[in-house]
Amino acid sequence: TTTTTMAENNTYQLLVAGKVRSTTDNFPVVNPSTGESFAQAPTATKQDIEDAVNAASDAWPAWATLALSERQKHMKKCAGIFKENTDKLAELLVKEQGKPLDQAKGEIGGAIMLLEKAMNLQPPVEVYKDTETLRIEVRKKPIGVIACITPWNYPVFTAVQKWAPALVLGNTVVVKPSPYTPLTTLLIGALLKDTFPPGVFNVVSGPDGQEFNSGAYLTTHPKVRKVSFTGSTGTGKKINEVVANDLKRVTLECGGNDAAIVLKNANAEKAAKGVFGSAFANTGQLCCAAKRVYVHEDIFDDFKEHLVKKAKSCKFDDGFEPGVTHGPIQNRMQYDKVSELVEDAKKNGATVVTGGKAKDGNKGYFYEPTILTDVKEGMRIVDEEQFGPVLPLMKFKDEQDVIRRANDTMFGLGGSVWSEDVGHANRVASQLECGTVWVNAHSDLTGAPFGGFKWSGTGRELGKADIEAFTETQTLQLAK
């Protein structure tokens, strides 16, 4: 089957051992802008997963011993294929994920950047000792078969973030996308089927909540030596339990509940623009979005007004509509959760400054951009991760107190501090307990290692952390 007919028939296939493969059962994929299914994705059986893992395991020894420069050439081919197919991939991404077309193209562009960065990964050889009789070196060795389990908010970027460095560093992979957004990853599988030796790169998919869960089976398979997961904290904890049974390596990038602190000497308009950009990026469906905002009481009203103005200037609509800035919430489950958190906040005395309800006139899972005040810790909207277009605003007076409040959570992915006095803001930033802290920005891609404290995950990916994440360390005492 060619990739063209895949997209035309709206029926997609697995990639196993270098060949696309149909399945007996398929499951529907819903376009969140209409709430209706528009394509079928393949339901992998236990045998399909078994075949994919065995293919990856069989392909590994030859791939691991291939020169790094050769593996880099394969990655260069991938980048070329992504570039040639940007429009096709972006259009499919809009249909299954909901984001506006320009942002979908941006995500594919980001994935190409990750492929190019992966090409430049150079595992170091450290020399600990070098004498007349011996030399002690520390080298990085590939791990083996890696299961890459990816989420529905940035399905292409988060997958490439895992499999590109994993492959360059000599591992083989089985990629399993979220059942809400499997299609773009399956299409990538078909496009890349001849780019690698058979079995090096495999893509499988399946729905959640079935008797056989392909993701769960992958994480328990004895030939899988590492699981790299991005998704919810709940699923991350389950994976962590399971991999303990045979001490698989694991990287978990889980949920966040990032605090943004707007200090007294911030420029209210600039800070509101920046916080809004982060909090509502991808319709709030970003692990490191600003999810609760603490604003100094002296500038609270000013900040709030600018934030509301931003919210009212946005266009939430189908991703193909001209001028659209934000798409729908990606799936029904998340839409219901966001609605429930807002209703709970209202019941507990929150004031809806703008939004607070489903968007009129659209089918699908559209929710108005919502800003809440009169909220506090102990309310679900503040304590839980909303992962949608809703932002609670809280006042503070005392700086030490707000740092304590920002840190008083089981999450620790990101955080930000906003002020015109950058020296002061930098000092506050270093006191936040989270994996990444920004000053006068939030959610920017830094290119540096990324991951979370506490329940937001374990391990790091991106930047130099990729070498640590996708290799084992071997010490060699060599004789002379």
CSV table of C-alpha atoms in Angstrom, one decimal:
chain,number,residue,atom,x,y,z
A,1,THR,CA,0.0,0.0,0.0
A,2,THR,CA,1.4,3.4,-0.9
A,3,THR,CA,1.2,6.2,1.6
A,4,THR,CA,-1.1,8.1,-0.8
A,5,THR,CA,-3.7,5.4,-0.7
A,6,MET,CA,-3.3,5.2,3.1
A,7,ALA,CA,-4.3,8.8,3.4
A,8,GLU,CA,-7.0,8.6,0.7
A,9,ASN,CA,-8.7,5.6,2.1
A,10,ASN,CA,-8.4,7.0,5.6
A,11,THR,CA,-7.3,3.5,6.7
A,12,TYR,CA,-3.8,3.3,8.2
A,13,GLN,CA,-1.4,0.5,8.8
A,14,LEU,CA,1.3,-0.6,11.3
A,15,LEU,CA,4.9,-0.7,10.4
A,16,VAL,CA,6.5,-4.0,11.5
A,17,ALA,CA,9.9,-5.3,10.4
A,18,GLY,CA,10.1,-2.8,7.5
A,19,LYS,CA,6.7,-3.7,6.1
A,20,VAL,CA,3.3,-2.0,6.4
A,21,ARG,CA,0.8,-4.4,7.9
A,22,SER,CA,-3.0,-4.3,8.0
A,23,THR,CA,-5.0,-5.6,11.0
A,24,THR,CA,-8.3,-7.4,11.2
A,25,ASP,CA,-9.7,-4.8,13.7
A,26,ASN,CA,-9.5,-1.1,13.5
A,27,PHE,CA,-10.6,1.7,15.8
A,28,PRO,CA,-12.1,5.1,14.9
A,29,VAL,CA,-10.1,8.3,15.2
A,30,VAL,CA,-12.2,11.4,15.9
A,31,ASN,CA,-11.7,14.9,14.5
A,32,PRO,CA,-12.0,17.1,17.6
A,33,SER,CA,-13.3,20.0,15.6
A,34,THR,CA,-16.4,18.0,14.5
A,35,GLY,CA,-16.6,15.4,17.3
A,36,GLU,CA,-17.0,12.8,14.5
A,37,SER,CA,-14.7,10.0,13.4
A,38,PHE,CA,-13.0,10.5,10.1
A,39,ALA,CA,-10.5,7.6,9.8
A,40,GLN,CA,-9.7,4.2,11.1
A,41,ALA,CA,-6.5,3.2,12.9
A,42,PRO,CA,-5.2,-0.4,13.1
A,43,THR,CA,-5.7,-2.3,16.4
A,44,ALA,CA,-2.5,-4.2,16.9
A,45,THR,CA,-2.9,-7.7,18.2
A,46,LYS,CA,-0.6,-9.4,20.8
A,47,GLN,CA,1.1,-11.1,17.8
A,48,ASP,CA,1.7,-7.8,16.0
A,49,ILE,CA,3.4,-6.4,19.1
A,50,GLU,CA,5.4,-9.6,19.5
A,51,ASP,CA,6.5,-9.4,15.9
A,52,ALA,CA,7.5,-5.7,16.2
A,53,VAL,CA,9.5,-6.3,19.4
A,54,ASN,CA,11.2,-9.4,17.9
A,55,ALA,CA,12.0,-7.5,14.7
A,56,ALA,CA,13.5,-4.7,16.7
A,57,SER,CA,15.5,-7.1,18.9
A,58,ASP,CA,16.8,-9.1,15.8
A,59,ALA,CA,17.8,-5.8,14.0
A,60,TRP,CA,19.5,-4.4,17.0
A,61,PRO,CA,23.0,-6.1,17.0
A,62,ALA,CA,23.8,-5.0,13.4
A,63,TRP,CA,22.3,-1.5,13.9
A,64,ALA,CA,24.3,-1.0,17.2
A,65,THR,CA,27.6,-2.0,15.5
A,66,LEU,CA,27.0,0.2,12.5
A,67,ALA,CA,29.3,3.3,12.5
A,68,LEU,CA,27.7,6.4,14.1
A,69,SER,CA,28.3,8.3,10.8
A,70,GLU,CA,26.2,5.7,8.9
A,71,ARG,CA,23.3,5.9,11.4
A,72,GLN,CA,23.5,9.7,11.0
A,73,LYS,CA,23.0,9.3,7.2
A,74,HIS,CA,19.8,7.4,7.8
A,75,MET,CA,18.6,10.3,10.0
A,76,LYS,CA,19.5,12.8,7.3
A,77,LYS,CA,17.2,10.8,4.9
A,78,CYS,CA,14.4,11.0,7.5
A,79,ALA,CA,14.7,14.8,7.7
A,80,GLY,CA,14.5,15.0,3.9
A,81,ILE,CA,11.3,12.9,3.9
A,82,PHE,CA,9.8,15.1,6.6
A,83,LYS,CA,10.6,18.2,4.6
A,84,GLU,CA,9.1,16.8,1.4
A,85,ASN,CA,5.9,15.7,3.2
A,86,THR,CA,5.4,18.7,5.6
A,87,ASP,CA,2.1,19.7,4.1
A,88,LYS,CA,0.6,16.2,4.0
A,89,LEU,CA,1.7,15.5,7.6
A,90,ALA,CA,0.5,18.9,8.9
A,91,GLU,CA,-2.9,18.5,7.3
A,92,LEU,CA,-3.4,15.1,8.9
A,93,LEU,CA,-2.2,16.5,12.2
A,94,VAL,CA,-4.9,19.2,12.1
A,95,LYS,CA,-7.6,16.7,11.5
A,96,GLU,CA,-6.7,14.3,14.3
A,97,GLN,CA,-5.3,16.8,16.9
A,98,GLY,CA,-7.2,20.0,16.1
A,99,LYS,CA,-4.5,22.6,16.2
A,100,PRO,CA,-4.4,25.4,13.6
A,101,LEU,CA,-2.7,24.5,10.3
A,102,ASP,CA,0.2,27.0,10.8
A,103,GLN,CA,0.9,25.5,14.2
A,104,ALA,CA,0.7,22.0,12.8
A,105,LYS,CA,3.4,23.0,10.2
A,106,GLY,CA,5.4,24.5,13.1
A,107,GLU,CA,5.2,21.1,14.9
A,108,ILE,CA,6.5,19.3,11.8
A,109,GLY,CA,9.3,22.0,11.5
A,110,GLY,CA,10.2,21.4,15.2
A,111,ALA,CA,10.4,17.6,14.5
A,112,ILE,CA,12.8,18.3,11.6
A,113,MET,CA,14.9,20.4,13.9
A,114,LEU,CA,15.0,17.5,16.4
A,115,LEU,CA,16.1,15.1,13.6
A,116,GLU,CA,18.9,17.5,12.7
A,117,LYS,CA,20.0,17.9,16.3
A,118,ALA,CA,20.0,14.1,16.7
A,119,MET,CA,22.4,13.8,13.8
A,120,ASN,CA,24.9,15.8,15.8
A,121,LEU,CA,24.9,13.7,18.9
A,122,GLN,CA,28.4,12.5,19.7
A,123,PRO,CA,28.7,10.2,22.7
A,124,PRO,CA,31.8,11.1,24.6
A,125,VAL,CA,34.7,8.8,25.7
A,126,GLU,CA,36.0,9.9,29.0
A,127,VAL,CA,39.5,8.8,30.1
A,128,TYR,CA,39.8,8.4,33.8
A,129,LYS,CA,43.3,7.1,34.0
A,130,ASP,CA,46.1,6.6,31.5
A,131,THR,CA,49.3,5.0,32.8
A,132,GLU,CA,52.1,2.8,31.4
A,133,THR,CA,50.2,-0.4,32.2
A,134,LEU,CA,46.5,0.5,31.8
A,135,ARG,CA,43.9,2.9,30.5
A,136,ILE,CA,40.5,3.4,32.0
A,137,GLU,CA,37.8,4.7,29.7
A,138,VAL,CA,34.1,5.3,30.2
A,139,ARG,CA,32.0,4.8,27.1
A,140,LYS,CA,28.4,5.0,26.1
A,141,LYS,CA,26.8,1.9,24.7
A,142,PRO,CA,23.3,1.5,23.1
A,143,ILE,CA,20.6,0.0,25.4
A,144,GLY,CA,18.7,-2.2,23.0
A,145,VAL,CA,15.0,-2.1,22.1
A,146,ILE,CA,13.3,1.1,23.3
A,147,ALA,CA,9.5,1.5,23.5
A,148,CYS,CA,8.5,5.1,22.8
A,149,ILE,CA,5.0,5.9,24.2
A,150,THR,CA,3.7,9.3,23.1
A,151,PRO,CA,0.9,11.7,24.0
A,152,TRP,CA,-1.9,13.4,22.0
A,153,ASN,CA,-1.0,17.0,22.4
A,154,TYR,CA,2.2,17.2,20.2
A,155,PRO,CA,2.2,13.7,18.8
A,156,VAL,CA,4.8,14.2,16.1
A,157,PHE,CA,7.3,16.3,18.1
A,158,THR,CA,7.2,14.1,21.2
A,159,ALA,CA,7.7,10.9,19.2
A,160,VAL,CA,10.7,12.3,17.2
A,161,GLN,CA,12.1,13.7,20.5
A,162,LYS,CA,12.4,10.0,21.5
A,163,TRP,CA,13.1,7.9,18.5
A,164,ALA,CA,15.5,10.2,16.7
A,165,PRO,CA,18.2,10.3,19.4
A,166,ALA,CA,17.4,6.6,20.3
A,167,LEU,CA,18.2,5.4,16.8
A,168,VAL,CA,21.2,7.6,16.2
A,169,LEU,CA,22.7,6.3,19.4
A,170,GLY,CA,22.3,2.7,18.2
A,171,ASN,CA,19.0,1.5,19.7
A,172,THR,CA,16.0,0.1,17.8
A,173,VAL,CA,12.5,1.3,18.6
A,174,VAL,CA,8.9,0.4,18.7
A,175,VAL,CA,6.8,3.6,18.7
A,176,LYS,CA,3.3,3.6,20.1
A,177,PRO,CA,1.3,6.8,19.7
A,178,SER,CA,-1.7,7.8,21.7
A,179,PRO,CA,-5.0,6.2,20.4
A,180,TYR,CA,-6.4,9.7,20.2
A,181,THR,CA,-3.8,10.8,17.6
A,182,PRO,CA,-2.2,7.8,16.0
A,183,LEU,CA,-2.5,8.7,12.3
A,184,THR,CA,0.3,11.1,11.7
A,185,THR,CA,2.8,8.7,13.4
A,186,LEU,CA,1.5,5.8,11.4
A,187,LEU,CA,1.8,7.8,8.2
A,188,ILE,CA,5.4,8.7,9.2
A,189,GLY,CA,6.0,4.9,9.7
A,190,ALA,CA,4.8,4.3,6.1
A,191,LEU,CA,6.9,7.2,4.7
A,192,LEU,CA,10.1,5.9,6.5
A,193,LYS,CA,9.6,2.2,5.9
A,194,ASP,CA,12.5,1.9,3.5
A,195,THR,CA,14.8,4.4,5.3
A,196,PHE,CA,16.1,2.0,7.9
A,197,PRO,CA,17.1,-1.7,7.8
A,198,PRO,CA,13.9,-3.8,8.6
A,199,GLY,CA,13.1,-3.9,12.3
A,200,VAL,CA,15.1,-0.8,13.3
A,201,PHE,CA,12.0,1.4,13.3
A,202,ASN,CA,8.5,0.0,14.1
A,203,VAL,CA,5.2,1.7,14.7
A,204,VAL,CA,2.2,0.1,16.4
A,205,SER,CA,-1.2,1.4,17.6
A,206,GLY,CA,-4.2,0.3,19.5
A,207,PRO,CA,-7.1,1.7,21.6
A,208,ASP,CA,-7.1,2.1,25.3
A,209,GLY,CA,-9.5,0.1,27.6
A,210,GLN,CA,-9.5,-3.1,25.6
A,211,GLU,CA,-8.9,-6.5,26.9
A,212,PHE,CA,-5.5,-6.4,25.2
A,213,ASN,CA,-3.7,-3.0,25.7
A,214,SER,CA,-0.8,-2.7,23.3
A,215,GLY,CA,0.9,0.0,25.3
A,216,ALA,CA,0.7,-2.1,28.5
A,217,TYR,CA,2.0,-5.2,26.7
A,218,LEU,CA,4.9,-3.3,25.3
A,219,THR,CA,6.0,-2.0,28.7
A,220,THR,CA,6.1,-5.6,30.1
A,221,HIS,CA,7.8,-7.3,27.2
A,222,PRO,CA,11.1,-8.8,28.3
A,223,LYS,CA,12.9,-7.8,25.1
A,224,VAL,CA,12.1,-4.1,25.6
A,225,ARG,CA,15.0,-2.7,27.6
A,226,LYS,CA,13.8,0.8,28.1
A,227,VAL,CA,10.5,2.7,28.1
A,228,SER,CA,10.5,6.4,27.2
A,229,PHE,CA,7.0,7.8,28.0
A,230,THR,CA,5.4,11.2,27.8
A,231,GLY,CA,1.9,11.5,29.2
A,232,SER,CA,-0.2,11.8,32.3
A,233,THR,CA,1.2,11.3,35.8
A,234,GLY,CA,-1.3,8.5,36.5
A,235,THR,CA,-0.1,6.4,33.5
A,236,GLY,CA,3.6,7.3,34.3
A,237,LYS,CA,3.2,5.8,37.8
A,238,LYS,CA,1.7,2.6,36.3
A,239,ILE,CA,4.6,2.3,33.9
A,240,ASN,CA,7.1,2.9,36.7
A,241,GLU,CA,5.6,0.0,38.7
A,242,VAL,CA,5.6,-2.4,35.8
A,243,VAL,CA,9.2,-1.7,34.6
A,244,ALA,CA,10.4,-2.4,38.1
A,245,ASN,CA,9.7,-6.1,37.5
A,246,ASP,CA,12.7,-6.5,35.2
A,247,LEU,CA,14.5,-3.3,35.9
A,248,LYS,CA,13.9,-1.8,32.5
A,249,ARG,CA,15.4,1.7,32.1
A,250,VAL,CA,12.7,4.3,32.1
A,251,THR,CA,12.2,8.0,31.3
A,252,LEU,CA,8.9,9.5,32.3
A,253,GLU,CA,7.8,13.0,31.4
A,254,CYS,CA,4.5,13.5,33.1
A,255,GLY,CA,2.0,16.2,33.9
A,256,GLY,CA,2.7,19.6,35.3
A,257,ASN,CA,0.9,22.3,37.2
A,258,ASP,CA,3.3,25.2,36.5
A,259,ALA,CA,3.1,28.4,38.5
A,260,ALA,CA,3.8,31.8,36.9
A,261,ILE,CA,4.7,34.5,39.5
A,262,VAL,CA,4.2,38.1,38.4
A,263,LEU,CA,6.2,40.3,40.7
A,264,LYS,CA,5.2,43.8,41.8
A,265,ASN,CA,7.7,45.5,39.4
A,266,ALA,CA,6.6,43.5,36.3
A,267,ASN,CA,5.2,45.3,33.3
A,268,ALA,CA,1.5,44.2,33.5
A,269,GLU,CA,0.9,44.3,29.8
A,270,LYS,CA,4.0,42.5,28.7
A,271,ALA,CA,3.7,39.9,31.4
A,272,ALA,CA,0.0,39.3,30.6
A,273,LYS,CA,0.9,38.8,26.9
A,274,GLY,CA,3.6,36.3,27.8
A,275,VAL,CA,1.6,34.4,30.4
A,276,PHE,CA,-1.4,34.2,28.0
A,277,GLY,CA,0.8,32.9,25.2
A,278,SER,CA,2.1,30.0,27.4
A,279,ALA,CA,-1.2,29.2,29.3
A,280,PHE,CA,-3.3,29.0,26.1
A,281,ALA,CA,-0.6,27.6,23.8
A,282,ASN,CA,-2.1,24.6,22.0
A,283,THR,CA,-5.4,25.4,23.7
A,284,GLY,CA,-3.7,24.9,27.1
A,285,GLN,CA,-2.7,21.4,26.2
A,286,LEU,CA,0.9,21.6,26.9
A,287,CYS,CA,2.7,19.8,29.7
A,288,CYS,CA,4.7,22.9,30.6
A,289,ALA,CA,2.1,25.6,30.1
A,290,ALA,CA,1.5,28.2,32.8
A,291,LYS,CA,-1.4,26.6,34.7
A,292,ARG,CA,-1.8,28.9,37.8
A,293,VAL,CA,-0.8,32.5,38.1
A,294,TYR,CA,0.2,34.4,41.2
A,295,VAL,CA,0.1,38.2,40.6
A,296,HIS,CA,1.2,40.9,43.1
A,297,GLU,CA,-1.9,42.6,44.5
A,298,ASP,CA,-0.6,46.1,43.3
A,299,ILE,CA,-0.8,45.1,39.7
A,300,PHE,CA,-3.4,42.4,39.8
A,301,ASP,CA,-6.3,44.3,38.2
A,302,ASP,CA,-4.1,45.8,35.5
A,303,PHE,CA,-2.7,42.3,34.7
A,304,LYS,CA,-6.2,40.8,34.7
A,305,GLU,CA,-7.5,43.4,32.2
A,306,HIS,CA,-4.7,42.8,29.8
A,307,LEU,CA,-5.2,39.0,30.0
A,308,VAL,CA,-8.9,39.3,29.3
A,309,LYS,CA,-8.2,41.5,26.3
A,310,LYS,CA,-5.9,38.8,24.9
A,311,ALA,CA,-8.5,36.1,25.5
A,312,LYS,CA,-11.1,38.1,23.7
A,313,SER,CA,-8.9,38.7,20.7
A,314,CYS,CA,-8.4,35.0,20.0
A,315,LYS,CA,-10.2,33.0,17.4
A,316,PHE,CA,-11.1,29.4,18.6
A,317,ASP,CA,-12.2,27.4,15.5
A,318,ASP,CA,-11.5,24.5,13.2
A,319,GLY,CA,-7.7,24.4,12.4
A,320,PHE,CA,-8.3,25.0,8.7
A,321,GLU,CA,-10.3,28.2,9.1
A,322,PRO,CA,-8.5,31.4,8.1
A,323,GLY,CA,-7.2,33.5,11.0
A,324,VAL,CA,-7.8,30.8,13.6
A,325,THR,CA,-5.5,31.0,16.6
A,326,HIS,CA,-6.7,28.1,18.8
A,327,GLY,CA,-8.3,24.8,18.1
A,328,PRO,CA,-10.6,22.6,20.2
A,329,ILE,CA,-9.8,20.5,23.2
A,330,GLN,CA,-8.4,17.3,21.7
A,331,ASN,CA,-10.8,14.7,23.0
A,332,ARG,CA,-14.1,14.2,24.8
A,333,MET,CA,-12.6,12.9,28.0
A,334,GLN,CA,-10.4,16.0,28.4
A,335,TYR,CA,-13.2,18.3,27.4
A,336,ASP,CA,-15.4,16.8,30.2
A,337,LYS,CA,-12.6,17.2,32.7
A,338,VAL,CA,-12.0,20.9,31.9
A,339,SER,CA,-15.8,21.6,32.1
A,340,GLU,CA,-16.0,19.7,35.4
A,341,LEU,CA,-13.0,21.7,36.9
A,342,VAL,CA,-14.6,25.0,35.9
A,343,GLU,CA,-18.0,24.0,37.3
A,344,ASP,CA,-16.3,22.9,40.5
A,345,ALA,CA,-14.5,26.2,40.8
A,346,LYS,CA,-17.8,28.2,40.2
A,347,LYS,CA,-19.5,26.1,42.9
A,348,ASN,CA,-16.7,27.0,45.3
A,349,GLY,CA,-17.0,30.7,44.8
A,350,ALA,CA,-14.7,31.4,41.8
A,351,THR,CA,-15.5,34.4,39.6
A,352,VAL,CA,-15.6,33.8,35.8
A,353,VAL,CA,-14.0,36.9,34.4
A,354,THR,CA,-14.4,35.6,30.8
A,355,GLY,CA,-15.4,32.3,29.2
A,356,GLY,CA,-16.4,29.6,31.6
A,357,LYS,CA,-18.5,27.6,29.1
A,358,ALA,CA,-18.6,25.6,25.9
A,359,LYS,CA,-18.2,27.8,22.8
A,360,ASP,CA,-21.4,28.4,21.0
A,361,GLY,CA,-21.9,27.6,17.3
A,362,ASN,CA,-19.3,24.9,17.0
A,363,LYS,CA,-19.6,21.2,16.9
A,364,GLY,CA,-16.7,19.3,18.4
A,365,TYR,CA,-14.9,20.0,21.7
A,366,PHE,CA,-14.6,23.8,21.8
A,367,TYR,CA,-14.4,25.6,25.1
A,368,GLU,CA,-14.2,29.3,25.5
A,369,PRO,CA,-10.8,30.8,26.8
A,370,THR,CA,-11.5,31.1,30.5
A,371,ILE,CA,-10.0,33.3,33.2
A,372,LEU,CA,-11.0,32.7,36.8
A,373,THR,CA,-10.4,34.9,39.9
A,374,ASP,CA,-11.4,34.4,43.6
A,375,VAL,CA,-9.8,31.0,43.5
A,376,LYS,CA,-7.3,29.5,46.0
A,377,GLU,CA,-5.3,26.4,46.9
A,378,GLY,CA,-7.6,23.6,47.9
A,379,MET,CA,-9.8,24.2,44.8
A,380,ARG,CA,-9.4,21.5,42.2
A,381,ILE,CA,-8.7,24.1,39.4
A,382,VAL,CA,-5.6,25.3,41.3
A,383,ASP,CA,-4.4,21.9,42.7
A,384,GLU,CA,-5.0,19.7,39.6
A,385,GLU,CA,-3.6,20.0,36.1
A,386,GLN,CA,-6.5,21.4,33.9
A,387,PHE,CA,-4.7,20.8,30.5
A,388,GLY,CA,-7.1,23.1,28.7
A,389,PRO,CA,-8.0,26.7,28.0
A,390,VAL,CA,-8.6,27.8,31.6
A,391,LEU,CA,-6.4,29.9,33.8
A,392,PRO,CA,-6.9,30.6,37.6
A,393,LEU,CA,-5.4,34.0,38.8
A,394,MET,CA,-4.5,34.5,42.5
A,395,LYS,CA,-3.2,37.5,44.4
A,396,PHE,CA,-0.1,37.6,46.6
A,397,LYS,CA,1.5,40.2,48.8
A,398,ASP,CA,4.5,38.6,50.4
A,399,GLU,CA,7.3,37.2,48.1
A,400,GLN,CA,8.5,34.3,50.4
A,401,ASP,CA,4.9,33.3,50.8
A,402,VAL,CA,4.3,33.1,47.1
A,403,ILE,CA,7.4,31.0,46.5
A,404,ARG,CA,6.1,28.6,49.2
A,405,ARG,CA,2.7,28.5,47.5
A,406,ALA,CA,4.2,27.9,44.1
A,407,ASN,CA,6.3,25.0,45.4
A,408,ASP,CA,3.5,23.5,47.5
A,409,THR,CA,2.4,20.9,44.9
A,410,MET,CA,3.3,17.4,44.0
A,411,PHE,CA,4.1,18.6,40.4
A,412,GLY,CA,7.4,20.1,39.4
A,413,LEU,CA,7.7,20.4,35.6
A,414,GLY,CA,8.1,24.2,35.0
A,415,GLY,CA,7.6,27.6,36.4
A,416,SER,CA,8.2,31.2,35.6
A,417,VAL,CA,8.9,34.6,37.2
A,418,TRP,CA,8.0,37.9,35.6
A,419,SER,CA,9.6,41.3,36.4
A,420,GLU,CA,11.3,44.3,34.9
A,421,ASP,CA,14.1,43.9,37.5
A,422,VAL,CA,15.7,40.8,36.1
A,423,GLY,CA,18.3,40.4,38.8
A,424,HIS,CA,15.5,40.1,41.3
A,425,ALA,CA,13.5,37.8,39.1
A,426,ASN,CA,16.5,35.6,38.6
A,427,ARG,CA,17.0,35.2,42.3
A,428,VAL,CA,13.3,34.2,42.8
A,429,ALA,CA,13.5,31.8,39.8
A,430,SER,CA,16.3,29.8,41.4
A,431,GLN,CA,14.0,29.1,44.4
A,432,LEU,CA,11.3,27.3,42.4
A,433,GLU,CA,11.3,23.5,42.7
A,434,CYS,CA,10.8,22.4,39.1
A,435,GLY,CA,12.7,21.0,36.1
A,436,THR,CA,12.7,24.2,34.1
A,437,VAL,CA,12.3,27.8,35.2
A,438,TRP,CA,11.9,30.8,32.8
A,439,VAL,CA,12.3,34.5,33.5
A,440,ASN,CA,10.0,36.7,31.5
A,441,ALA,CA,9.0,33.7,29.4
A,442,HIS,CA,7.2,30.4,30.0
A,443,SER,CA,7.3,27.2,27.9
A,444,ASP,CA,10.0,28.4,25.5
A,445,LEU,CA,12.0,25.5,24.0
A,446,THR,CA,15.4,25.9,25.5
A,447,GLY,CA,17.2,23.1,23.7
A,448,ALA,CA,18.6,22.1,27.2
A,449,PRO,CA,17.6,18.9,29.1
A,450,PHE,CA,13.9,18.8,29.9
A,451,GLY,CA,12.0,16.9,32.6
A,452,GLY,CA,10.3,17.2,35.9
A,453,PHE,CA,10.8,17.1,39.7
A,454,LYS,CA,8.5,15.1,41.9
A,455,TRP,CA,5.4,13.7,40.2
A,456,SER,CA,6.3,15.4,36.9
A,457,GLY,CA,8.6,12.6,36.0
A,458,THR,CA,12.0,11.0,36.2
A,459,GLY,CA,15.0,11.3,33.9
A,460,ARG,CA,15.6,14.0,31.3
A,461,GLU,CA,15.5,14.2,27.5
A,462,LEU,CA,16.7,16.8,25.0
A,463,GLY,CA,20.0,18.5,24.7
A,464,LYS,CA,23.0,16.5,26.1
A,465,ALA,CA,20.5,14.6,28.3
A,466,ASP,CA,19.7,12.5,25.2
A,467,ILE,CA,23.0,10.7,25.5
A,468,GLU,CA,22.3,9.8,29.1
A,469,ALA,CA,18.7,8.9,28.3
A,470,PHE,CA,19.4,6.5,25.4
A,471,THR,CA,22.7,4.8,26.4
A,472,GLU,CA,24.2,2.7,29.1
A,473,THR,CA,27.5,3.6,30.7
A,474,GLN,CA,30.4,1.1,30.4
A,475,THR,CA,33.7,1.4,32.2
A,476,LEU,CA,36.6,-0.3,30.5
A,477,GLN,CA,40.0,-1.0,32.1
A,478,LEU,CA,42.2,-1.7,29.1
A,479,ALA,CA,45.6,-3.3,29.4
A,480,LYS,CA,48.7,-1.9,27.7
